[in-house]
mmCIF file of C-alpha atoms in Angstrom:
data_model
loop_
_atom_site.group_PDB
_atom_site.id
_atom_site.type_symbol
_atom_site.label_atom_id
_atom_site.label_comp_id
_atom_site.label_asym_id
_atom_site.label_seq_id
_atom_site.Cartn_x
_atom_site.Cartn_y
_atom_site.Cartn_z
ATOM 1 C CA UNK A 558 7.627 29.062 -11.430
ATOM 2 C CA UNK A 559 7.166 28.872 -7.695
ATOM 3 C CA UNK A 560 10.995 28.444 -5.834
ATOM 4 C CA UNK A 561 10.826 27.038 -2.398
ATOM 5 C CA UNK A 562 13.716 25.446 0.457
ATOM 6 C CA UNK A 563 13.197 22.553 2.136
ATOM 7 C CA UNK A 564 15.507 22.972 5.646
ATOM 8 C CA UNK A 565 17.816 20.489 7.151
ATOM 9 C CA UNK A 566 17.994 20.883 10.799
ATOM 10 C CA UNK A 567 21.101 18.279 10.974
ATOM 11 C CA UNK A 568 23.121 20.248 8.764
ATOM 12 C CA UNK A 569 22.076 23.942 9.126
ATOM 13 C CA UNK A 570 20.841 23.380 5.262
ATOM 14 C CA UNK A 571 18.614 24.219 2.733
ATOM 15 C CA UNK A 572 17.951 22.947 -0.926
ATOM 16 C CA UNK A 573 16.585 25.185 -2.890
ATOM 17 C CA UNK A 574 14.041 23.946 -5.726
ATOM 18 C CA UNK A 575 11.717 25.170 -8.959
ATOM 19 C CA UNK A 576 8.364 23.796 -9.674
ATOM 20 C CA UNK A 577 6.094 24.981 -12.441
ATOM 21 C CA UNK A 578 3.027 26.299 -11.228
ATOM 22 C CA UNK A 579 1.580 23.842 -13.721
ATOM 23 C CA UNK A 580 3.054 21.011 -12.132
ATOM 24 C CA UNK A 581 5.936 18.130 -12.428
ATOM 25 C CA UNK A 582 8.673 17.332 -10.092
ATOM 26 C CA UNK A 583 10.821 20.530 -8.536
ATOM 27 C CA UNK A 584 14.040 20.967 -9.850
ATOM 28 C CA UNK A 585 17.028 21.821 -7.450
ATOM 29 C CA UNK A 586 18.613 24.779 -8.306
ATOM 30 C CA UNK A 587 20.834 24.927 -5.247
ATOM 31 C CA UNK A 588 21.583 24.359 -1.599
ATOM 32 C CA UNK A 589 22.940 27.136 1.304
ATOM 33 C CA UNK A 590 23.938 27.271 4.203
ATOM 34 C CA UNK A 591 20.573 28.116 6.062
ATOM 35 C CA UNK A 592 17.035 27.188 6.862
ATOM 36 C CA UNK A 593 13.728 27.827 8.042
ATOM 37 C CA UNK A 594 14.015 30.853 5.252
ATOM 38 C CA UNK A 595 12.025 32.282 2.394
ATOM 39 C CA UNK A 596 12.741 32.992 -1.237
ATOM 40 C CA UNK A 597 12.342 36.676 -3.313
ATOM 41 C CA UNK A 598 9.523 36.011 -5.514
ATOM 42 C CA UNK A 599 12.006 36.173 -8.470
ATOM 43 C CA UNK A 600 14.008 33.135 -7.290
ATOM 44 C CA UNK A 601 17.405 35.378 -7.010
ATOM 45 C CA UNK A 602 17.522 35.441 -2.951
ATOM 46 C CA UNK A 603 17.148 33.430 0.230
ATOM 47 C CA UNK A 604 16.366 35.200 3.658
ATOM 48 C CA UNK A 605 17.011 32.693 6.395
ATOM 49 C CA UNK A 606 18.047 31.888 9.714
ATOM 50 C CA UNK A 607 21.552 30.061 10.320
ATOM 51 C CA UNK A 608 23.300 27.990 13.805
ATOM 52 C CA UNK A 609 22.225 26.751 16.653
ATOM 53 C CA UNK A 610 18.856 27.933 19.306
ATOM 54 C CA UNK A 611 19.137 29.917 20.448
ATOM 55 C CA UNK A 612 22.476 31.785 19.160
ATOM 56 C CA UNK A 613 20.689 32.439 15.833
ATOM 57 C CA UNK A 614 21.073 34.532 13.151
ATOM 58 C CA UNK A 615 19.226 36.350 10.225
ATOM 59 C CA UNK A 616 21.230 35.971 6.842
ATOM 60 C CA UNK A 617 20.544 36.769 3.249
ATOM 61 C CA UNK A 618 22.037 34.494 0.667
ATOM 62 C CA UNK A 619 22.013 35.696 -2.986
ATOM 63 C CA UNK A 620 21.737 32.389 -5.135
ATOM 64 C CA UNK A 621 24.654 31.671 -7.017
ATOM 65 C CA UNK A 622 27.447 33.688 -5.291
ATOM 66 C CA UNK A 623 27.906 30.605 -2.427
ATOM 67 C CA UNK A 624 28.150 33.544 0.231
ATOM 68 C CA UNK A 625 26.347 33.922 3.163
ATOM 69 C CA UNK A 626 25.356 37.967 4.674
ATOM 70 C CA UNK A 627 24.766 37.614 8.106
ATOM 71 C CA UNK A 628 22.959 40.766 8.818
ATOM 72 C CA UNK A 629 21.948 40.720 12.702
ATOM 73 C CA UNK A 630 24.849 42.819 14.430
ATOM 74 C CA UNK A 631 24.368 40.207 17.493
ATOM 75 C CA UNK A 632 22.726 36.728 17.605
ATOM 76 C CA UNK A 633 19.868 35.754 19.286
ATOM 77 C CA UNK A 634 16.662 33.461 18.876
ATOM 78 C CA UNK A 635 15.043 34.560 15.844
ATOM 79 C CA UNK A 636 12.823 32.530 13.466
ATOM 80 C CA UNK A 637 10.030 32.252 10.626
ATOM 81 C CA UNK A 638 11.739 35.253 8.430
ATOM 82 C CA UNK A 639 8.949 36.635 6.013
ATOM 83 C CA UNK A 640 9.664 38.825 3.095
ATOM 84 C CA UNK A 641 7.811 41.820 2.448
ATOM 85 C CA UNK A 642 7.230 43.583 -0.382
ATOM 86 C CA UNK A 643 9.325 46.544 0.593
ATOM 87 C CA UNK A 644 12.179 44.760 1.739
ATOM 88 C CA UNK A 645 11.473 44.471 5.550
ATOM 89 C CA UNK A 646 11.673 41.032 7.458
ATOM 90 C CA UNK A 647 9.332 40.343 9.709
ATOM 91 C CA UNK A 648 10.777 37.533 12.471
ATOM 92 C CA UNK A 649 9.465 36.185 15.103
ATOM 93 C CA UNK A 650 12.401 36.681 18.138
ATOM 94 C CA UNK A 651 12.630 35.685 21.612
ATOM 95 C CA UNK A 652 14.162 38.717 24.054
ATOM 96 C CA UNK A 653 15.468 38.220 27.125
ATOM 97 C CA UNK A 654 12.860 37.069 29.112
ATOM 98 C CA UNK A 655 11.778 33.883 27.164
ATOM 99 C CA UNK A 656 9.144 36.295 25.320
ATOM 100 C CA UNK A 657 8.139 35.495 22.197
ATOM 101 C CA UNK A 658 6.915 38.411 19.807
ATOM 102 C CA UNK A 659 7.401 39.394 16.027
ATOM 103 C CA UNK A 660 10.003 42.118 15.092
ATOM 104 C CA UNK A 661 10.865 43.949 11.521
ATOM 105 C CA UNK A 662 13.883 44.071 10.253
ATOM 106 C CA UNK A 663 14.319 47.615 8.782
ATOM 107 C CA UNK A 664 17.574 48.988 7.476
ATOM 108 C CA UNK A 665 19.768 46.730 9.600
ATOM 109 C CA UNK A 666 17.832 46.948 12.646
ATOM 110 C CA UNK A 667 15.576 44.697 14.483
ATOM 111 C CA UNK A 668 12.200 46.673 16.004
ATOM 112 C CA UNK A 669 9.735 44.693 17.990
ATOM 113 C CA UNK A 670 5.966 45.339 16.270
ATOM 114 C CA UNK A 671 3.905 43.141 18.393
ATOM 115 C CA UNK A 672 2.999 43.087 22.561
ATOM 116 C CA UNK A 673 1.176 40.267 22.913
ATOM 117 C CA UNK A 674 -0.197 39.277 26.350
ATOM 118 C CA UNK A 675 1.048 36.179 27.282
ATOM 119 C CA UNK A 676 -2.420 35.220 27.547
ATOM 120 C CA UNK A 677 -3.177 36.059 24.163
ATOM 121 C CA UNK A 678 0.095 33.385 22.909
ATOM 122 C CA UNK A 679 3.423 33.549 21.901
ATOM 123 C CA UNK A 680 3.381 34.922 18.022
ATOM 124 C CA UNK A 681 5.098 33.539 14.983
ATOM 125 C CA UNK A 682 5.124 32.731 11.648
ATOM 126 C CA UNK A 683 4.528 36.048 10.075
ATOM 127 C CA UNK A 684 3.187 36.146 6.559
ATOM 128 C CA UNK A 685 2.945 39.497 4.706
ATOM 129 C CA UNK A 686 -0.399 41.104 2.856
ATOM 130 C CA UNK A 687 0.586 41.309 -0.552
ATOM 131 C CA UNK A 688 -0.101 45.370 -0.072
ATOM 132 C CA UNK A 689 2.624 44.825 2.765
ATOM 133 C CA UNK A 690 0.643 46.983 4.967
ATOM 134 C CA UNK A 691 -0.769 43.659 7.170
ATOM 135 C CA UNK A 692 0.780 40.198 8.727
ATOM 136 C CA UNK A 693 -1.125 37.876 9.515
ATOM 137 C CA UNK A 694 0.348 35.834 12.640
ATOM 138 C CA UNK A 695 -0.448 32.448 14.690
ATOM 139 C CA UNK A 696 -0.674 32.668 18.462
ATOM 140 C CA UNK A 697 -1.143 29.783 20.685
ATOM 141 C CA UNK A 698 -1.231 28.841 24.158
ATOM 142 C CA UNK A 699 0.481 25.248 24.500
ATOM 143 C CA UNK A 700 0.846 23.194 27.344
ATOM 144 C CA UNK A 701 3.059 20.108 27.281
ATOM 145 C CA UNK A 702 1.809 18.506 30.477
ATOM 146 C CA UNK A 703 -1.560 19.005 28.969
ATOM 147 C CA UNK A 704 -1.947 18.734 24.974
ATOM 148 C CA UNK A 705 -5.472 18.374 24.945
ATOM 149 C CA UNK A 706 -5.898 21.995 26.176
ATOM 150 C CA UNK A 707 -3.939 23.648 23.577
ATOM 151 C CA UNK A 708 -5.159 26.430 21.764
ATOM 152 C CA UNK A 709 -3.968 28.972 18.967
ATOM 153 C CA UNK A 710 -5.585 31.469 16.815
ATOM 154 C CA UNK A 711 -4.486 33.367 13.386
ATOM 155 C CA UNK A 712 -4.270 37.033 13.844
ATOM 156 C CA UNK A 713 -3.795 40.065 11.790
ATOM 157 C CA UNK A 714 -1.166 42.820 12.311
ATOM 158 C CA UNK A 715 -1.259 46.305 10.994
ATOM 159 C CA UNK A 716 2.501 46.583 9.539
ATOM 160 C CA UNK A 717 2.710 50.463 10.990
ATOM 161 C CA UNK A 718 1.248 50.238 14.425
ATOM 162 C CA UNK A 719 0.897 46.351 15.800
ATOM 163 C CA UNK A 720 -2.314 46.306 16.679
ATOM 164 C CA UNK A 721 -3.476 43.197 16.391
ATOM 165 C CA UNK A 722 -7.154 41.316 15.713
ATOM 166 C CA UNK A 723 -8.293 37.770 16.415
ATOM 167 C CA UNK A 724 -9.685 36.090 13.391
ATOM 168 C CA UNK A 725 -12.345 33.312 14.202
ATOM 169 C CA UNK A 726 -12.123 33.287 17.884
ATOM 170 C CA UNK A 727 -13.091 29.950 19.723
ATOM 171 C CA UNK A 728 -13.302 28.673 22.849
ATOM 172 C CA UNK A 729 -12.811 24.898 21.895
ATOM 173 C CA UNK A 730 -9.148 23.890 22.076
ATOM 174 C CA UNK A 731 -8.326 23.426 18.772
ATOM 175 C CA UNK A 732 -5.279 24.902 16.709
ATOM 176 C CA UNK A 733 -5.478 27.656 13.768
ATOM 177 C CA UNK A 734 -1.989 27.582 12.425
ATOM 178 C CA UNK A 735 0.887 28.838 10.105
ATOM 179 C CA UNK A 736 -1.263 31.750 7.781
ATOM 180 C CA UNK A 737 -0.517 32.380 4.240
ATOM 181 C CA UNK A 738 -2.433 35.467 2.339
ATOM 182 C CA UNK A 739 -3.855 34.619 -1.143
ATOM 183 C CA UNK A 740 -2.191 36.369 -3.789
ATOM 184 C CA UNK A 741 -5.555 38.398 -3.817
ATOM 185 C CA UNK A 742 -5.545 39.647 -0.106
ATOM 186 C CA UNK A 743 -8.722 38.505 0.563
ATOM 187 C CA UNK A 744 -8.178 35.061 1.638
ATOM 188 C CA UNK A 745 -5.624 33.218 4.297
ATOM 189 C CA UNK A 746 -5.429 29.472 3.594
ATOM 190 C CA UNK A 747 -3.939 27.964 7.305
ATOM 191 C CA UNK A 748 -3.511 24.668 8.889
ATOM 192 C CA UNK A 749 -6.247 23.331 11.770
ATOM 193 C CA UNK A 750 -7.052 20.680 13.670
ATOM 194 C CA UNK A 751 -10.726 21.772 14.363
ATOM 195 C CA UNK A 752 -11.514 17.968 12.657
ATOM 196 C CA UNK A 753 -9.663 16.520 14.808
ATOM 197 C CA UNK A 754 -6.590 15.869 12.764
ATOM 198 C CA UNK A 755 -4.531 18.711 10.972
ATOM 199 C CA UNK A 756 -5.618 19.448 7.448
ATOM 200 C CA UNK A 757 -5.677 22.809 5.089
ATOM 201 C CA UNK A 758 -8.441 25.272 5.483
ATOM 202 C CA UNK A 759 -9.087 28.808 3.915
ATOM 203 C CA UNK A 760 -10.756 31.714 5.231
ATOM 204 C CA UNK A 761 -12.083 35.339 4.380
ATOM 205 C CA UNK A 762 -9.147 37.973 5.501
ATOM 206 C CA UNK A 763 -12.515 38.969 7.998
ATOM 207 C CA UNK A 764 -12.220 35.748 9.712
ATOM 208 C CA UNK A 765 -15.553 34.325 8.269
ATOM 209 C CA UNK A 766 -16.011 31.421 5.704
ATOM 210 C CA UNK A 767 -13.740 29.095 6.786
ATOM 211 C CA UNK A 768 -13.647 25.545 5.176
ATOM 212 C CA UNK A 769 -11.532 23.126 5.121
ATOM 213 C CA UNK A 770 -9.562 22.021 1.503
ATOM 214 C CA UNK A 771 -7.760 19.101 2.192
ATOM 215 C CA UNK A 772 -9.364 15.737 3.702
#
């Protein structure tokens, strides 16, 4: 079974549902007090972020127990919390001055892994290897004066060190979007607009052989 949440921003919710990975309609198994949050593979937990931007916070919620850990000593803007294999969280967090980078969660304490150039965009929505040694990121550059010039990228991030590797650099301004590793490491389905509209596309963990899934 796959076990996903589908957030409510009105309500600082999430409901919590089972689907077979056969197939059929998901089944809700609960909902907490949280969003924009990931499951443990075995359906027992829910990392997530809880209140109001940007006085967020990180909080684990075993399923079941109706109780809410909120684990960050202070709040601040965090979001996207990814679950890796080892137990860290990787988050992407605002700091002080309106920069946005991605941060592990180790042991009860938040340490920034990323310096991106603001150039380079603002990363987020971190999704771990399945080795856990690699994230792969999204980065844009966004404009809301000027849409048509927007532009983001995927990256990969070595877990250890940060340093960080464009995949499929272009110059066009198009969007690469919200990575997810295959379960065999080797692939990275993400969203694009390269078409011109937003659809699914899937690409070597090298950056090459990307094609597009949905239409």
């Amino acid at each position: 079974a796959v076990y996903f949440g589908v957030g409510k921003f009105t309500d600082d919710s999430s409901d919590i549902r089972r689907v077979s990975v056969t197939g059929g309609a998901p089944t809700l198994i609960e909902r907490v007090r949280a969003r924009d949050g990931e499951m443990t593979p075995d359906g027992t937990e829910f990392w997530g972020v809880s209140g109001k931007f940007p006085d967020l916070t990180l909080v684990h919620i075993p399923l079941g127990s109706h109780q809410v850990h909120h684990v960050m000593r202070e709040p601040g803007p965090v979001m996207n919390p990814a679950i890796g294999r080892d137990g860290r969280i990787a988050v992407a967090r605002v700091d002080s001055t309106r920069d946005m980078q991605v941060w592990l969660f180790d042991n009860g304490t938040l340490h920034q892994l990323t310096h991106f150039a603001a150039n380079d965009g603002r990363p987020q929505w971190p999704s771990w290897s399945p080795d856990g040694t690699v994230l792969a990121v999204q980065a844009g550059v966004y404009d809301r004066n000027h849409p048509e010039s927007n532009t983001a990228h995927i990256w990969l991030v070595d877990a250890a060190t940060g340093t960080a590797r464009k995949l499929a650099a272009h110059d066009a301004p198009y969007l690469d979007e919200t990575p997810s590793f295959f379960p065999d490491g080797r692939r990275i389905a993400f969203q694009s607009n390269r078409t011109g509209r937003m659809e699914v596309w899937v690409m070597n963990v090298d950056g090459s052989g990307a094609r597009q899934i949905t239409r």
